[in-house]
N, CA, C and O atoms as a MOPAC input file, in Angstrom:
PM7 MOZYME 1SCF
protein

 N     -7.39000 1   -25.49200 1     9.22800 1
 C     -7.57100 1   -23.49000 1     9.37000 1
 C     -6.22400 1   -23.55100 1    10.35500 1
 O     -5.85500 1   -24.38200 1    11.18500 1
 N     -5.63300 1   -22.23700 1     9.86400 1
 C     -4.90400 1   -21.85000 1    10.96100 1
 C     -5.07600 1   -21.58200 1    12.06400 1
 O     -5.77400 1   -20.61500 1    11.76000 1
 N     -5.07800 1   -21.54300 1    13.46100 1
 C     -5.71500 1   -20.81200 1    14.43500 1
 C     -4.30600 1   -20.27000 1    14.90600 1
 O     -4.01400 1   -20.84800 1    15.95300 1
 N     -3.74300 1   -19.75800 1    14.68700 1
 C     -2.65400 1   -18.86200 1    14.86700 1
 C     -2.60400 1   -17.79100 1    14.58200 1
 O     -2.47200 1   -17.92500 1    13.36600 1
 N     -2.60500 1   -16.48800 1    14.79700 1
 C     -2.06000 1   -15.37200 1    13.94700 1
 C     -0.83900 1   -14.80900 1    14.49200 1
 O     -0.53500 1   -14.77000 1    15.68400 1
 N     -0.13500 1   -14.35600 1    13.45400 1
 C      1.16400 1   -13.26400 1    13.84600 1
 C      1.06300 1   -12.19600 1    12.84600 1
 O      1.19500 1   -12.15600 1    11.62300 1
 N      0.71700 1   -11.13700 1    13.98300 1
 C      0.56400 1    -9.98100 1    13.26400 1
 C      1.66300 1    -8.58000 1    13.42200 1
 O      1.71300 1    -7.79500 1    14.36900 1
 N      2.16400 1    -8.58000 1    12.66200 1
 C      3.75800 1    -7.74100 1    13.10000 1
 C      3.47600 1    -6.34800 1    12.12300 1
 O      2.94700 1    -6.49400 1    11.02100 1
 N      3.92900 1    -4.80600 1    12.69200 1
 C      4.67200 1    -3.80700 1    12.35100 1
 C      5.56800 1    -3.84600 1    11.25000 1
 O      6.39200 1    -4.75300 1    11.36800 1
 N      5.69600 1    -3.08800 1    10.10600 1
 C      6.43200 1    -3.22800 1     9.16000 1
 C      7.62500 1    -2.28500 1     9.65800 1
 O      8.69000 1    -2.57400 1    10.20600 1
 N      7.13400 1    -1.18800 1     9.31800 1
 C      8.39700 1    -0.42000 1     9.73500 1
 C      9.06800 1    -0.09300 1    11.15600 1
 O      8.25700 1     0.05000 1    12.07100 1
 N     10.23700 1     0.02900 1    11.43600 1
 C     10.83800 1    -0.36200 1    12.51300 1
 C     10.58300 1    -1.49600 1    13.16500 1
 O     11.33400 1    -1.46800 1    14.14000 1
 N     10.00300 1    -2.40500 1    13.18800 1
 C      9.98400 1    -3.41600 1    14.03200 1
 C     10.17600 1    -4.92600 1    12.84200 1
 O     11.06600 1    -5.68000 1    13.23600 1
 N      9.49000 1    -5.38200 1    11.55700 1
 C     10.23500 1    -6.16500 1    10.42900 1
 C     11.61900 1    -5.43000 1     9.97000 1
 O     12.79800 1    -5.74000 1    10.13700 1
 N     10.96700 1    -4.29500 1     9.30200 1
 C     12.10700 1    -3.70100 1     8.87100 1
 C     12.76600 1    -2.82900 1     9.54700 1
 O     12.25000 1    -2.39100 1    10.57600 1
 N     14.55400 1    -2.19500 1     8.97500 1
 C     15.17000 1    -1.94500 1     9.43400 1
 C     14.94700 1     0.04700 1     9.35200 1
 O     13.88700 1     0.66900 1     9.28700 1
 N     16.29100 1     0.55800 1     9.38700 1
 C     16.18200 1     1.85000 1     8.98700 1
 C     16.22000 1     1.91100 1     7.66300 1
 O     15.37200 1     2.54800 1     7.03800 1
 N     17.33800 1     1.17100 1     6.99900 1
 C     17.13200 1     0.71300 1     5.62800 1
 C     16.34900 1    -0.33500 1     4.77500 1
 O     16.60600 1    -1.05000 1     3.80600 1
 N     15.27100 1    -0.09600 1     5.58700 1
 C     14.17600 1    -1.16300 1     4.72100 1
 C     14.59900 1    -2.40600 1     4.56200 1
 O     14.15500 1    -3.00800 1     3.58400 1
 N     15.47500 1    -3.05000 1     5.39300 1
 C     15.80200 1    -4.87600 1     4.91000 1
 C     15.16700 1    -5.20200 1     6.49100 1
 O     14.69600 1    -4.50100 1     7.38700 1
 N     15.42800 1    -6.66000 1     6.30300 1
 C     14.72900 1    -7.47800 1     7.46200 1
 C     16.12500 1    -8.47500 1     7.81900 1
 O     17.03400 1    -8.83900 1     7.07300 1
 N     15.93500 1    -8.68300 1     8.95100 1
 C     17.32900 1    -9.73900 1     8.98100 1
 C     16.88500 1   -10.87700 1     8.83900 1
 O     15.71000 1   -11.18900 1     9.03200 1
 N     17.77400 1   -11.62100 1     8.48800 1
 C     18.07000 1   -13.22200 1     7.97700 1
 C     17.41200 1   -13.91100 1     8.68100 1
 O     16.80100 1   -14.82900 1     8.13200 1
 N     17.29000 1   -13.74400 1    10.07900 1
 C     17.08700 1   -14.32400 1    10.92900 1
 C     15.64400 1   -14.60800 1    10.89000 1
 O     15.05700 1   -15.69000 1    10.89700 1
 N     14.98300 1   -12.81400 1    10.82400 1
 C     13.59600 1   -12.40100 1    10.69900 1
 C     13.17800 1   -13.31600 1     9.72300 1
 O     12.11900 1   -13.91900 1     9.89900 1
 N     13.73400 1   -13.47300 1     8.89900 1
 C     12.83600 1   -13.49100 1     7.46500 1
 C     13.01100 1   -15.22500 1     7.55500 1
 O     11.91800 1   -15.77700 1     7.42700 1
 N     14.06500 1   -16.09500 1     7.73300 1
 C     13.83700 1   -17.23500 1     8.04100 1
 C     12.57000 1   -17.76100 1     9.40900 1
 O     11.84200 1   -18.75200 1     9.36900 1
 N     12.63000 1   -17.06000 1    10.15400 1
 C     11.69600 1   -17.54100 1    11.04700 1
 C     10.01000 1   -17.17700 1    10.33000 1
 O      9.07900 1   -17.98200 1    10.36400 1
 N      9.96700 1   -16.27000 1     9.92900 1
 C      8.56600 1   -15.92700 1     9.48700 1
 C      8.62200 1   -16.79900 1     8.06000 1
 O      7.49900 1   -16.65500 1     7.57600 1
 N      9.07100 1   -17.27000 1     7.55800 1
 C      8.94500 1   -18.24100 1     6.31500 1
 C      8.48500 1   -19.37100 1     6.79800 1
 O      7.55800 1   -19.93500 1     6.21800 1
 N      9.37400 1   -20.20100 1     8.59700 1
 C      8.72800 1   -21.14400 1     8.83800 1
 C      7.03300 1   -20.46000 1     9.45100 1
 O      6.03400 1   -21.07200 1     9.07200 1
 N      6.88900 1   -19.49100 1    10.16700 1
 C      6.07900 1   -19.75000 1    10.98300 1
 C      4.77800 1   -18.99100 1    10.25900 1
 O      3.80100 1   -18.46600 1    10.79400 1
 N      5.19000 1   -19.15100 1     8.56100 1
 C      4.01000 1   -18.26100 1     7.59600 1
 C      3.54900 1   -19.72000 1     7.36200 1
 O      2.32200 1   -19.65900 1     7.28600 1
 N      3.89500 1   -20.82000 1     7.23400 1
 C      3.36600 1   -22.51900 1     7.08000 1
 C      2.17800 1   -22.30600 1     7.78000 1
 O      1.09200 1   -22.26100 1     7.20100 1
 N      2.31900 1   -22.15700 1     9.10900 1
 C      1.69700 1   -22.53500 1    10.01300 1
 C      0.26300 1   -21.98200 1    10.82600 1
 O     -0.60800 1   -22.40400 1    11.58600 1
 N      0.72200 1   -20.57500 1    10.01100 1
 C      0.22000 1   -19.45100 1    10.82800 1
 C     -0.42800 1   -18.54300 1    10.02500 1
 O      0.07900 1   -18.51600 1     8.90300 1
 N     -1.36800 1   -17.77500 1    10.16800 1
 C     -1.67400 1   -16.42700 1     9.41800 1
 C     -0.88700 1   -15.69000 1     9.56600 1
 O     -0.36000 1   -16.00800 1    10.63200 1
 N     -0.19200 1   -14.45900 1     9.00600 1
 C      0.58900 1   -13.71900 1     8.92900 1
 C     -0.04900 1   -12.71800 1     8.20900 1
 O     -0.55100 1   -12.74400 1     7.08500 1
 N      0.09900 1   -11.39400 1     9.44300 1
 C     -0.51000 1   -10.17700 1     8.78600 1
 C      0.63600 1    -9.35700 1     9.04300 1
 O      1.34000 1    -9.55100 1    10.03500 1
 N      0.89500 1    -8.33500 1     8.09900 1
 C      1.88500 1    -7.37600 1     8.16400 1
 C      0.61800 1    -5.75400 1     8.43600 1
 O     -0.37200 1    -5.44800 1     7.77200 1
 N      1.25500 1    -5.03000 1     9.70100 1
 C      0.31900 1    -4.11400 1     9.21200 1
 C      1.19400 1    -2.67100 1     9.29300 1
 O      2.31300 1    -2.58700 1     9.79900 1
 N      0.40200 1    -1.49200 1     8.65000 1
 C      1.30700 1    -0.62600 1     8.35400 1
 C      0.71400 1     0.77100 1     7.99000 1
 O     -0.23500 1     0.83200 1     7.20800 1
 N      1.31000 1     2.00300 1     8.59800 1
 C      0.43400 1     3.02500 1     7.68000 1
 C      0.56000 1     3.29900 1     6.93600 1
 O     -0.30000 1     4.12000 1     6.61700 1
 N      1.74900 1     2.99600 1     5.71100 1
 C      1.52500 1     3.14300 1     4.46800 1
 C      0.23900 1     2.49900 1     3.43500 1
 O     -0.46600 1     1.56000 1     3.80400 1
 N      0.11000 1     3.06500 1     2.32700 1
 C     -0.92500 1     2.42200 1     1.62500 1
 C      0.20800 1     1.30000 1     0.79100 1
 O      1.43100 1     1.24700 1     0.66600 1
 N     -1.19800 1     0.30700 1     0.22900 1
 C     -0.72200 1    -1.05500 1    -0.13300 1
 C      0.28600 1    -0.97600 1    -1.22000 1
 O      1.26000 1    -1.67100 1    -0.93200 1
 N      0.38900 1    -0.45400 1    -2.22200 1
 C      1.26400 1    -0.67000 1    -3.23500 1
 C      2.86400 1    -0.22300 1    -2.39100 1
 O      3.88800 1    -0.83600 1    -2.68900 1
 N      2.87100 1     0.47300 1    -1.74100 1
 C      4.35000 1     1.06700 1    -0.91100 1
 C      4.65900 1     0.30100 1     0.23900 1
 O      5.73400 1     0.46800 1     0.81600 1
 N      3.64400 1    -0.69800 1     0.71200 1
 C      3.84500 1    -1.70700 1     1.68200 1
 C      4.25500 1    -2.64200 1     0.81100 1
 O      5.31100 1    -3.12400 1     1.22100 1
 N      3.81300 1    -3.25200 1    -0.47900 1
 C      3.93100 1    -4.46900 1    -0.76000 1
 C      5.69600 1    -4.27300 1    -1.65600 1
 O      6.39100 1    -5.18300 1    -2.11000 1
 N      5.96500 1    -2.87300 1    -1.65200 1
 C      7.19300 1    -2.80900 1    -1.93000 1
 C      8.21000 1    -2.74100 1    -1.21700 1
 O      9.38100 1    -2.76300 1    -1.59600 1
 N      7.69200 1    -2.63200 1     0.13900 1
 C      8.61600 1    -2.44200 1     1.41900 1
 C      8.67300 1    -4.10500 1     1.58000 1
 O      9.73100 1    -4.53400 1     2.04000 1
 N      7.81800 1    -4.91500 1     1.30300 1
 C      7.62400 1    -6.36200 1     1.94800 1
 C      8.84600 1    -6.62600 1     0.82400 1
 O      9.97400 1    -6.77600 1     1.29500 1
 N      8.66700 1    -6.70100 1    -0.83700 1
 C      9.30400 1    -7.33300 1    -1.47700 1
 C     11.23300 1    -6.63500 1    -1.22100 1
 O     12.22300 1    -7.36200 1    -1.30600 1
 N     11.26800 1    -5.16500 1    -0.92500 1
 C     12.65800 1    -5.01900 1    -0.96700 1
 C     13.15900 1    -5.29900 1     0.20300 1
 O     14.37500 1    -5.47800 1     0.26200 1
 N     12.31500 1    -5.41100 1     1.47300 1
 C     13.02600 1    -6.14600 1     2.70000 1
 C     13.09500 1    -7.44600 1     2.63300 1
 O     13.56900 1    -7.90400 1     3.67300 1
 N     12.80500 1    -8.30800 1     1.79200 1
 C     13.15100 1    -9.87000 1     1.86500 1
 C     11.99600 1   -10.58400 1     2.31200 1
 O     12.09100 1   -11.77700 1     2.02500 1
 N     10.83900 1   -10.25900 1     2.96900 1
 C     10.06300 1   -10.83600 1     3.87700 1
 C      8.99500 1   -11.65700 1     3.13500 1
 O      8.57500 1   -11.13300 1     2.10300 1
 N      8.46100 1   -12.90000 1     3.48800 1
 C      7.18600 1   -13.51400 1     2.82800 1
 C      6.57900 1   -12.79900 1     2.98100 1
 O      6.51400 1   -11.93500 1     3.85600 1
 N      5.83100 1   -13.09400 1     1.88400 1
 C      4.23400 1   -12.66600 1     1.75700 1
 C      3.38100 1   -13.08600 1     2.76000 1
 O      3.55200 1   -14.22600 1     3.19200 1
 N      2.04800 1   -12.05500 1     3.45400 1
 C      1.88300 1   -12.48200 1     4.54900 1
 C     -0.06100 1   -13.29600 1     3.60900 1
 O     -0.48000 1   -13.34600 1     2.45300 1
 N     -0.57200 1   -13.71200 1     4.89200 1
 C     -2.03500 1   -13.64200 1     4.77400 1
 C     -3.34300 1   -12.42800 1     4.37900 1
 O     -4.44100 1   -12.46000 1     3.82400 1
 N     -2.59900 1   -11.55500 1     4.93500 1
 C     -3.23400 1   -10.69400 1     5.05600 1
 C     -2.21300 1    -9.59400 1     5.37500 1
 O     -1.28200 1    -9.84900 1     6.13900 1
 N     -2.34500 1    -8.43900 1     4.84500 1
 C     -2.08200 1    -6.71500 1     4.86900 1
 C     -3.03300 1    -5.86000 1     5.39400 1
 O     -4.19800 1    -5.79700 1     5.00000 1
 N     -2.52300 1    -5.17400 1     6.31900 1
 C     -3.64300 1    -4.09500 1     7.01900 1
 C     -3.13100 1    -2.81200 1     6.72800 1
 O     -2.16400 1    -2.59300 1     7.45700 1
 N     -3.40800 1    -1.75000 1     5.86700 1
 C     -2.75600 1    -0.97400 1     5.46200 1
 C     -3.70400 1     0.44800 1     5.45100 1
 O     -4.88000 1     0.36900 1     5.80700 1
 N     -3.16100 1     1.65800 1     5.05100 1
 C     -3.48900 1     2.95500 1     4.97800 1
 C     -4.11600 1     3.30400 1     6.64900 1
 O     -5.17100 1     3.69600 1     7.14900 1
 N     -2.80200 1     2.90700 1     7.08600 1
 C     -3.43000 1     3.47600 1     8.90900 1
 C     -4.56400 1     2.70400 1     9.50800 1
 O     -5.43600 1     3.17100 1    10.24100 1
 N     -4.44100 1     1.43800 1     9.09700 1
 C     -5.75200 1     0.67900 1     9.68000 1
 C     -6.99200 1     0.88600 1     8.89400 1
 O     -8.05700 1     0.35600 1     9.21200 1
 N     -6.84900 1     1.64800 1     7.87900 1
 C     -8.67300 1     1.50700 1     7.33800 1
 C     -8.27000 1     0.47600 1     5.96900 1
 O     -8.88700 1     1.07800 1     5.09000 1
 N     -7.83700 1    -0.29800 1     5.51100 1
 C     -8.30800 1    -1.04600 1     4.68800 1
 C     -7.27400 1    -2.22700 1     5.05300 1
 O     -6.26800 1    -1.93000 1     5.69800 1
 N     -7.46000 1    -3.34600 1     4.72000 1
 C     -7.32200 1    -4.90600 1     4.88800 1
 C     -7.46300 1    -5.59400 1     3.34700 1
 O     -8.50600 1    -5.71700 1     2.70500 1
 N     -6.09200 1    -6.00600 1     2.94900 1
 C     -6.26000 1    -6.96000 1     2.05900 1
 C     -5.87100 1    -8.09200 1     1.92600 1
 O     -4.93300 1    -8.30100 1     2.69500 1
 N     -6.22700 1    -9.28400 1     1.08200 1
 C     -5.87400 1   -10.33500 1     1.16600 1
 C     -5.40200 1   -11.03400 1     0.70800 1
 O     -5.59000 1   -10.78000 1    -0.48200 1
 N     -4.59400 1   -12.21600 1     0.80400 1
 C     -3.61700 1   -12.68500 1    -0.73700 1
 C     -4.59900 1   -13.73200 1    -1.19700 1
 O     -4.96800 1   -14.58600 1    -0.39100 1
 N     -5.02900 1   -13.72800 1    -2.38300 1
 C     -5.04100 1   -14.38700 1    -3.36700 1
 C     -4.48500 1   -15.03300 1    -4.15800 1
 O     -3.27300 1   -15.14100 1    -3.97300 1
 N     -5.19800 1   -15.87900 1    -5.60300 1
 C     -3.98600 1   -16.62900 1    -5.95000 1
 C     -3.70200 1   -15.11600 1    -7.39500 1
 O     -2.59600 1   -14.94800 1    -7.90700 1
 N     -4.73100 1   -14.39500 1    -7.70200 1
 C     -4.70800 1   -13.34900 1    -8.57500 1
 C     -3.09000 1   -12.09100 1    -7.77600 1
 O     -2.63900 1   -11.13900 1    -8.41300 1
 N     -2.61000 1   -12.48800 1    -6.43700 1
 C     -2.17200 1   -10.94900 1    -6.10700 1
 C     -2.88100 1   -11.04200 1    -4.69500 1
 O     -3.30100 1   -12.09600 1    -4.21900 1
 N     -2.98700 1    -9.37600 1    -3.88000 1
 C     -3.90300 1    -9.22600 1    -3.01200 1
 C     -4.82600 1    -8.39300 1    -3.39800 1
 O     -4.65400 1    -7.42200 1    -4.13500 1
 N     -6.16900 1    -8.87500 1    -2.74200 1
 C     -7.17100 1    -7.97300 1    -3.16200 1
 C     -7.94800 1    -7.54200 1    -1.79000 1
 O     -8.09700 1    -8.15400 1    -0.73300 1
 N     -8.37800 1    -6.27800 1    -2.20800 1
 C     -9.14500 1    -5.52000 1    -0.88300 1
 C    -10.33500 1    -6.09700 1    -0.39900 1
 O    -11.32000 1    -6.10500 1    -1.13700 1
 N    -10.40900 1    -6.73600 1     1.09300 1
 C    -11.71200 1    -7.00900 1     1.27000 1
 C    -12.47000 1    -6.37400 1     2.34600 1
 O    -13.66900 1    -6.62400 1     2.47300 1
 N    -11.69300 1    -5.34800 1     3.34400 1
 C    -12.47200 1    -4.21400 1     4.38400 1
 C    -11.60700 1    -3.07400 1     3.78000 1
 O    -10.46000 1    -3.02400 1     3.33500 1
 N    -13.00800 1    -1.82700 1     4.00400 1
 C    -12.32400 1    -0.77500 1     3.85600 1
 C    -12.94400 1    -0.01800 1     5.14300 1
 O    -14.15200 1    -0.13500 1     5.35100 1
 N    -12.01400 1     0.87800 1     6.14500 1
 C    -12.99500 1     1.35700 1     7.48500 1
 C    -12.55400 1     2.72600 1     7.25300 1
 O    -11.71600 1     2.98100 1     6.38800 1
 N    -13.07900 1     3.60700 1     7.98500 1
 C    -12.60500 1     4.92900 1     8.34000 1
 C    -13.90000 1     5.83700 1     8.35200 1
 O    -14.89700 1     5.58500 1     9.03000 1
 N    -13.75700 1     6.89500 1     7.53800 1
 C    -14.69900 1     8.10800 1     7.30600 1
 C    -15.61600 1     7.69700 1     6.29200 1
 O    -16.82600 1     7.71500 1     6.51700 1
 N    -15.27800 1     7.43000 1     5.49900 1
 C    -15.73700 1     7.28000 1     3.94400 1
 C    -16.51700 1     5.63100 1     3.60600 1
 O    -17.22200 1     5.29000 1     2.65700 1
 N    -16.01600 1     4.80500 1     4.88100 1
 C    -16.77500 1     3.35300 1     4.73500 1
 C    -17.95300 1     3.65700 1     6.09700 1
 O    -18.75000 1     2.74900 1     6.33200 1
 N    -18.00300 1     4.67800 1     6.77700 1
 C    -19.07100 1     5.03300 1     7.82800 1
 C    -19.91300 1     5.28500 1     7.09700 1
 O    -20.95100 1     4.63100 1     6.99200 1
 N    -19.56100 1     6.50900 1     6.30900 1
 C    -20.72400 1     7.59700 1     5.51300 1
 C    -21.26500 1     6.49600 1     4.41400 1
 O    -22.49600 1     6.50000 1     4.40900 1
 N    -20.78500 1     5.68900 1     3.61700 1
 C    -21.39400 1     4.80800 1     3.14100 1
 C    -22.70200 1     4.15000 1     3.42600 1
 O    -23.85800 1     4.25100 1     3.01400 1
 N    -21.96800 1     3.34600 1     4.40600 1
 C    -22.96400 1     2.55800 1     5.59800 1
 C    -23.87800 1     3.10800 1     6.49200 1
 O    -24.69100 1     2.19600 1     6.63900 1
 N    -24.36800 1     4.37600 1     7.42100 1
 C    -25.12200 1     5.05100 1     7.82400 1
 C    -25.92900 1     5.60300 1     6.41200 1
 O    -27.14900 1     5.68900 1     6.55300 1
 N    -25.28500 1     6.06000 1     4.81600 1
 C    -26.59700 1     6.60500 1     3.87700 1
 C    -26.59000 1     5.39100 1     3.39100 1
 O    -27.59800 1     5.74800 1     2.78100 1
 N    -26.47600 1     4.55300 1     3.13700 1
 C    -27.10800 1     2.97900 1     2.72200 1
 C    -27.89900 1     2.27300 1     3.26600 1
 O    -28.19400 1     1.18400 1     2.77500 1

C-alpha cells in the first residue's frame, strides 16, 4: 500500500494559463504516481476537471477532489467513481436519515 500522498491544485499550479502542464511536471508526476497516491484538487466539477487533466497532459490521479472540495472521486477500472459527497446536501441527508 502506498504511504505517500501528493495532492496538487490543478488551475494555476499544475496547469498554466493556457491549460497545459510543463513537460518536467508531467514526467515527475508520472514517476511519483507509480509509488504515491496522486490527488488533484480543484473547484471544477468532475467532467471539466477530467477534460483539463487530459488536455493538460497530466497523468490520471488516484483520486480527484472536485466541486470546491464537495466531492471525492476514486479511480477504478471503469473510470472515476464518486466515493464521497460533502457539503450542505450531504449534511442534510445525514441529519434527516
